[in-house]
Amino acid sequence: MAQRSSPGTQPSLFARLVRRRRRVRSYLALLAIMILYVVLCVMPGGHGRGGGAWAQPVATGVIATVATVEGTCTRLPARSAEWVETRAGGLIYGGDRLKCGPDSWAVIDLVDGGSVTLGPGCEVQFDSLLYVRLFIGRLWARIQPVAPGGTDFRVETPSAVVGVRGTHFTVWVSDEYATTVSVESGVVEVLGAGQAVLVPEGYATRVRRGQAPEEPGPMGDDEKRAWAERRGRLKGQTGSDGDSGYDSGDKKGGKQDVHNGKAPGPPDDRPGGGGKG
């Protein structure tokens, strides 16, 4: 016959209630952390937009100034929900997002001497001097050489990560979030789906979402037009990129081909000239 436990050997009702309350508090704390993470991901300036692996630290001070604006350019300050118009001379802080209107351009001077040109419809976030997120549209970047052992400048898109150590390059994100990268000078590393390619001067590659980069090939006509248009837009400007060594025509001595203010999209299937993505 089984013996009944004495009251002293069983947990008291009070002890059971205390343990239960502790478990409930632990669950609530975990739930609060999950909710906070979701909120931060969807906030303007957070890490949830675009489908990329946004996990880089955001600078807190001034990282750039607006050198020139042609048309309209608006800025979404970090941790704000209101877009405000920005003009030449405006300051850009870590986490700020910029957006160019149709047929609009902006040149951004980084405090380390580099510069980024934003084309029509471009939307980009400047997290730090070394980390930029491009959501849609085209940007051109002139990045200062990095000292040995230094950190690469990176542009992250919904489908690729572009790493450079001092070069002139352009990145274009299509409406389908395909990324096209072309290089005018230097070498750029492009990473997609865990695989990387090196893109040398005069070459381009394309990365579709969830896929590895295509084998780099000579720039297509559309990428050449994009570079020619940029040089045409900057011709006659002083400061920033206006006197950075870009001539007013094609580098091969050819004719300048301006694309009527539209950020060109690749018309064929060549790397840097191809497809809808």
Short mmCIF file of C-alpha atoms in Angstrom, two decimals:
data_model
loop_
_atom_site.label_atom_id
_atom_site.label_comp_id
_atom_site.label_asym_id
_atom_site.label_seq_id
_atom_site.Cartn_x
_atom_site.Cartn_y
_atom_site.Cartn_z
CA MET A 1 0.00 0.00 0.00
CA ALA A 2 1.46 3.30 -1.14
CA GLN A 3 2.23 5.82 1.48
CA ARG A 4 0.93 9.33 1.12
CA SER A 5 3.51 12.07 1.07
CA SER A 6 3.54 14.32 4.01
CA PRO A 7 2.59 17.94 3.42
CA GLY A 8 6.17 19.00 4.04
CA THR A 9 7.47 16.99 1.07
CA GLN A 10 5.15 18.53 -1.51
CA PRO A 11 5.61 22.00 -3.04
CA SER A 12 3.31 24.41 -1.40
CA LEU A 13 0.61 26.14 -3.37
CA PHE A 14 2.46 29.42 -2.87
CA ALA A 15 5.70 28.01 -4.33
CA ARG A 16 3.86 26.65 -7.36
CA LEU A 17 2.25 30.03 -7.96
CA VAL A 18 5.63 31.76 -7.74
CA ARG A 19 7.17 29.41 -10.29
CA ARG A 20 4.21 29.83 -12.62
CA ARG A 21 4.44 33.61 -12.37
CA ARG A 22 8.14 33.48 -13.22
CA ARG A 23 7.44 31.40 -16.31
CA VAL A 24 4.74 33.83 -17.44
CA ARG A 25 7.12 36.77 -16.98
CA SER A 26 9.78 35.00 -19.04
CA TYR A 27 7.30 34.38 -21.86
CA LEU A 28 6.15 38.01 -21.78
CA ALA A 29 9.73 39.28 -21.88
CA LEU A 30 10.48 37.10 -24.89
CA LEU A 31 7.31 38.29 -26.61
CA ALA A 32 8.25 41.93 -25.95
CA ILE A 33 11.69 41.40 -27.50
CA MET A 34 10.13 39.84 -30.61
CA ILE A 35 7.64 42.70 -30.97
CA LEU A 36 10.42 45.29 -30.59
CA TYR A 37 12.46 43.54 -33.29
CA VAL A 38 9.53 43.58 -35.72
CA VAL A 39 8.84 47.26 -35.02
CA LEU A 40 12.48 48.19 -35.65
CA CYS A 41 12.46 46.25 -38.90
CA VAL A 42 9.50 48.14 -40.37
CA MET A 43 10.40 51.61 -39.08
CA PRO A 44 11.74 54.12 -41.61
CA GLY A 45 15.47 53.80 -41.43
CA GLY A 46 15.16 50.31 -39.96
CA HIS A 47 16.59 47.12 -41.39
CA GLY A 48 13.54 45.49 -42.89
CA ARG A 49 13.10 47.11 -46.29
CA GLY A 50 14.39 45.78 -49.56
CA GLY A 51 14.86 42.11 -48.75
CA GLY A 52 18.60 42.41 -48.09
CA ALA A 53 20.52 41.38 -45.01
CA TRP A 54 20.59 44.80 -43.40
CA ALA A 55 22.69 44.23 -40.29
CA GLN A 56 25.27 46.99 -40.27
CA PRO A 57 25.82 49.63 -37.58
CA VAL A 58 24.41 53.08 -38.30
CA ALA A 59 26.58 56.16 -37.80
CA THR A 60 25.22 58.93 -35.58
CA GLY A 61 26.99 62.05 -36.89
CA VAL A 62 27.20 63.92 -40.19
CA ILE A 63 28.56 61.67 -42.93
CA ALA A 64 27.88 63.73 -46.06
CA THR A 65 26.58 66.98 -47.52
CA VAL A 66 24.33 67.62 -50.50
CA ALA A 67 26.55 69.25 -53.14
CA THR A 68 23.99 69.86 -55.90
CA VAL A 69 20.34 69.10 -56.61
CA GLU A 70 18.67 69.24 -60.01
CA GLY A 71 14.91 68.83 -59.78
CA THR A 72 13.54 67.52 -56.49
CA CYS A 73 15.27 65.52 -53.78
CA THR A 74 13.71 64.62 -50.45
CA ARG A 75 15.24 63.29 -47.24
CA LEU A 76 13.78 61.00 -44.60
CA PRO A 77 15.77 61.59 -41.40
CA ALA A 78 16.64 58.53 -39.36
CA ARG A 79 13.82 57.53 -36.97
CA SER A 80 11.41 59.92 -38.66
CA ALA A 81 8.28 59.27 -40.68
CA GLU A 82 8.22 62.57 -42.58
CA TRP A 83 10.04 63.26 -45.84
CA VAL A 84 11.47 66.78 -46.15
CA GLU A 85 12.85 68.58 -49.18
CA THR A 86 16.62 68.82 -49.28
CA ARG A 87 18.74 71.37 -51.12
CA ALA A 88 22.39 72.00 -51.86
CA GLY A 89 24.28 72.47 -48.61
CA GLY A 90 22.02 70.16 -46.61
CA LEU A 91 23.61 67.76 -44.15
CA ILE A 92 23.17 63.99 -44.22
CA TYR A 93 23.38 61.99 -41.00
CA GLY A 94 23.82 58.27 -40.50
CA GLY A 95 20.55 56.47 -41.23
CA ASP A 96 19.11 59.24 -43.45
CA ARG A 97 17.31 58.16 -46.61
CA LEU A 98 17.29 60.20 -49.83
CA LYS A 99 14.94 59.96 -52.80
CA CYS A 100 15.21 61.73 -56.16
CA GLY A 101 12.08 62.59 -58.10
CA PRO A 102 11.54 61.86 -61.81
CA ASP A 103 14.11 63.63 -64.01
CA SER A 104 15.96 64.68 -60.84
CA TRP A 105 19.59 64.33 -59.83
CA ALA A 106 21.65 64.90 -56.70
CA VAL A 107 25.38 64.81 -55.96
CA ILE A 108 26.33 63.81 -52.41
CA ASP A 109 29.80 64.59 -51.05
CA LEU A 110 31.02 62.16 -48.39
CA VAL A 111 33.11 63.69 -45.62
CA ASP A 112 36.06 61.44 -46.50
CA GLY A 113 36.31 62.96 -49.99
CA GLY A 114 34.28 60.43 -51.95
CA SER A 115 31.02 61.24 -53.68
CA VAL A 116 27.79 59.55 -54.76
CA THR A 117 25.54 60.73 -57.60
CA LEU A 118 21.84 59.80 -57.43
CA GLY A 119 19.85 59.45 -60.65
CA PRO A 120 16.12 59.87 -61.38
CA GLY A 121 13.88 57.81 -59.10
CA CYS A 122 16.81 56.65 -56.97
CA GLU A 123 16.13 55.82 -53.32
CA VAL A 124 19.11 55.20 -51.07
CA GLN A 125 19.98 55.14 -47.38
CA PHE A 126 23.34 56.32 -46.04
CA ASP A 127 24.02 54.26 -42.92
CA SER A 128 27.68 55.27 -42.65
CA LEU A 129 30.67 56.36 -44.71
CA LEU A 130 31.25 52.73 -45.61
CA TYR A 131 27.75 51.35 -45.97
CA VAL A 132 24.95 52.42 -48.32
CA ARG A 133 21.67 50.69 -49.14
CA LEU A 134 20.24 51.15 -52.63
CA PHE A 135 16.55 50.24 -52.78
CA ILE A 136 15.67 51.25 -56.34
CA GLY A 137 17.16 53.28 -59.20
CA ARG A 138 20.75 54.07 -60.10
CA LEU A 139 23.68 55.60 -58.28
CA TRP A 140 27.24 56.36 -59.36
CA ALA A 141 30.01 56.34 -56.77
CA ARG A 142 33.55 57.70 -56.68
CA ILE A 143 35.22 56.12 -53.67
CA GLN A 144 38.57 57.06 -52.18
CA PRO A 145 41.26 54.34 -52.08
CA VAL A 146 41.24 52.30 -48.88
CA ALA A 147 44.44 51.88 -46.89
CA PRO A 148 45.80 48.32 -46.57
CA GLY A 149 43.82 46.51 -43.92
CA GLY A 150 40.98 49.03 -44.15
CA THR A 151 37.30 48.29 -44.61
CA ASP A 152 35.67 48.17 -48.04
CA PHE A 153 32.97 50.62 -49.03
CA ARG A 154 29.78 48.62 -49.59
CA VAL A 155 26.55 49.14 -51.45
CA GLU A 156 23.83 46.63 -50.59
CA THR A 157 20.79 46.06 -52.78
CA PRO A 158 17.87 43.63 -52.55
CA SER A 159 19.83 41.11 -54.63
CA ALA A 160 23.56 41.84 -54.20
CA VAL A 161 26.38 43.30 -52.13
CA VAL A 162 28.96 45.45 -53.91
CA GLY A 163 32.34 45.93 -52.22
CA VAL A 164 35.02 48.36 -53.40
CA ARG A 165 38.35 49.74 -52.19
CA GLY A 166 38.61 52.91 -54.27
CA THR A 167 37.05 53.08 -57.72
CA HIS A 168 34.40 54.63 -59.96
CA PHE A 169 31.36 52.42 -60.46
CA THR A 170 27.59 52.49 -60.91
CA VAL A 171 24.86 50.30 -59.42
CA TRP A 172 21.35 50.06 -60.87
CA VAL A 173 18.40 48.29 -59.23
CA SER A 174 15.48 47.59 -61.55
CA ASP A 175 11.79 47.42 -60.65
CA GLU A 176 12.23 43.63 -60.42
CA TYR A 177 15.12 44.14 -57.93
CA ALA A 178 17.75 42.85 -60.34
CA THR A 179 21.09 44.59 -59.78
CA THR A 180 23.44 45.72 -62.55
CA VAL A 181 26.97 46.86 -61.67
CA SER A 182 29.42 48.43 -64.13
CA VAL A 183 32.91 49.76 -63.46
CA GLU A 184 34.63 52.71 -65.13
CA SER A 185 37.89 52.41 -63.20
CA GLY A 186 39.27 50.02 -60.62
CA VAL A 187 37.83 46.65 -59.61
CA VAL A 188 34.57 45.86 -57.80
CA GLU A 189 33.56 42.67 -56.00
CA VAL A 190 29.91 41.70 -56.43
CA LEU A 191 28.33 39.08 -54.16
CA GLY A 192 25.01 37.34 -54.66
CA ALA A 193 23.57 34.10 -53.28
CA GLY A 194 26.86 33.39 -51.52
CA GLN A 195 28.98 33.63 -54.68
CA ALA A 196 31.27 36.48 -55.70
CA VAL A 197 32.73 37.79 -58.96
CA LEU A 198 35.31 40.51 -59.62
CA VAL A 199 34.28 43.14 -62.16
CA PRO A 200 37.23 44.98 -63.76
CA GLU A 201 37.33 48.33 -65.53
CA GLY A 202 35.04 48.51 -68.55
CA TYR A 203 33.04 45.44 -67.51
CA ALA A 204 29.64 44.81 -65.94
CA THR A 205 27.64 42.08 -64.25
CA ARG A 206 24.03 41.52 -63.28
CA VAL A 207 22.54 39.78 -60.25
CA ARG A 208 18.95 38.59 -60.17
CA ARG A 209 17.33 38.19 -56.78
CA GLY A 210 18.28 34.92 -55.14
CA GLN A 211 20.85 34.08 -57.83
CA ALA A 212 24.61 34.25 -58.22
CA PRO A 213 26.15 37.11 -60.24
CA GLU A 214 26.48 36.60 -63.97
CA GLU A 215 29.94 36.23 -65.44
CA PRO A 216 31.25 39.78 -66.02
CA GLY A 217 31.38 40.95 -69.61
CA PRO A 218 32.12 44.18 -71.49
CA MET A 219 29.67 46.98 -70.72
CA GLY A 220 26.57 46.93 -72.89
CA ASP A 221 25.43 50.03 -74.77
CA ASP A 222 22.96 50.91 -72.05
CA GLU A 223 25.62 51.06 -69.35
CA LYS A 224 27.79 53.19 -71.63
CA ARG A 225 24.86 55.55 -72.09
CA ALA A 226 24.42 55.72 -68.32
CA TRP A 227 28.03 56.80 -67.86
CA ALA A 228 27.79 59.29 -70.74
CA GLU A 229 24.66 60.82 -69.24
CA ARG A 230 26.30 61.18 -65.87
CA ARG A 231 29.28 62.97 -67.39
CA GLY A 232 26.90 65.22 -69.29
CA ARG A 233 24.99 66.10 -66.13
CA LEU A 234 28.18 66.91 -64.26
CA LYS A 235 29.79 68.91 -67.06
CA GLY A 236 30.47 72.45 -65.96
CA GLN A 237 29.89 71.78 -62.27
CA THR A 238 32.63 72.70 -59.83
CA GLY A 239 33.40 70.92 -56.60
CA SER A 240 32.35 67.39 -55.75
CA ASP A 241 32.37 65.23 -58.87
CA GLY A 242 32.22 68.11 -61.31
CA ASP A 243 36.01 68.36 -61.46
CA SER A 244 36.91 64.79 -60.57
CA GLY A 245 38.46 63.96 -63.92
CA TYR A 246 35.45 62.81 -65.92
CA ASP A 247 35.51 64.28 -69.39
CA SER A 248 32.39 65.43 -71.19
CA GLY A 249 32.25 62.65 -73.76
CA ASP A 250 32.76 58.93 -73.94
CA LYS A 251 36.19 57.90 -72.64
CA LYS A 252 36.91 56.13 -75.92
CA GLY A 253 36.64 59.43 -77.74
CA GLY A 254 33.17 58.66 -78.95
CA LYS A 255 30.05 60.72 -78.99
CA GLN A 256 28.18 61.63 -75.84
CA ASP A 257 24.84 59.84 -75.73
CA VAL A 258 22.38 61.36 -73.28
CA HIS A 259 19.38 59.28 -72.26
CA ASN A 260 16.87 62.11 -71.73
CA GLY A 261 17.02 62.16 -67.96
CA LYS A 262 15.94 58.55 -67.42
CA ALA A 263 18.02 56.08 -65.48
CA PRO A 264 18.79 53.59 -68.28
CA GLY A 265 17.68 50.01 -68.00
CA PRO A 266 19.46 47.15 -69.77
CA PRO A 267 17.91 46.44 -73.22
CA ASP A 268 19.45 43.02 -73.96
CA ASP A 269 20.91 39.95 -72.28
CA ARG A 270 24.55 40.98 -72.08
CA PRO A 271 26.03 41.72 -68.65
CA GLY A 272 25.61 45.41 -68.08
CA GLY A 273 23.25 45.69 -70.98
CA GLY A 274 20.68 43.14 -70.40
CA GLY A 275 17.23 42.11 -69.72
CA LYS A 276 14.53 43.09 -67.36
CA GLY A 277 16.10 41.08 -64.55
#
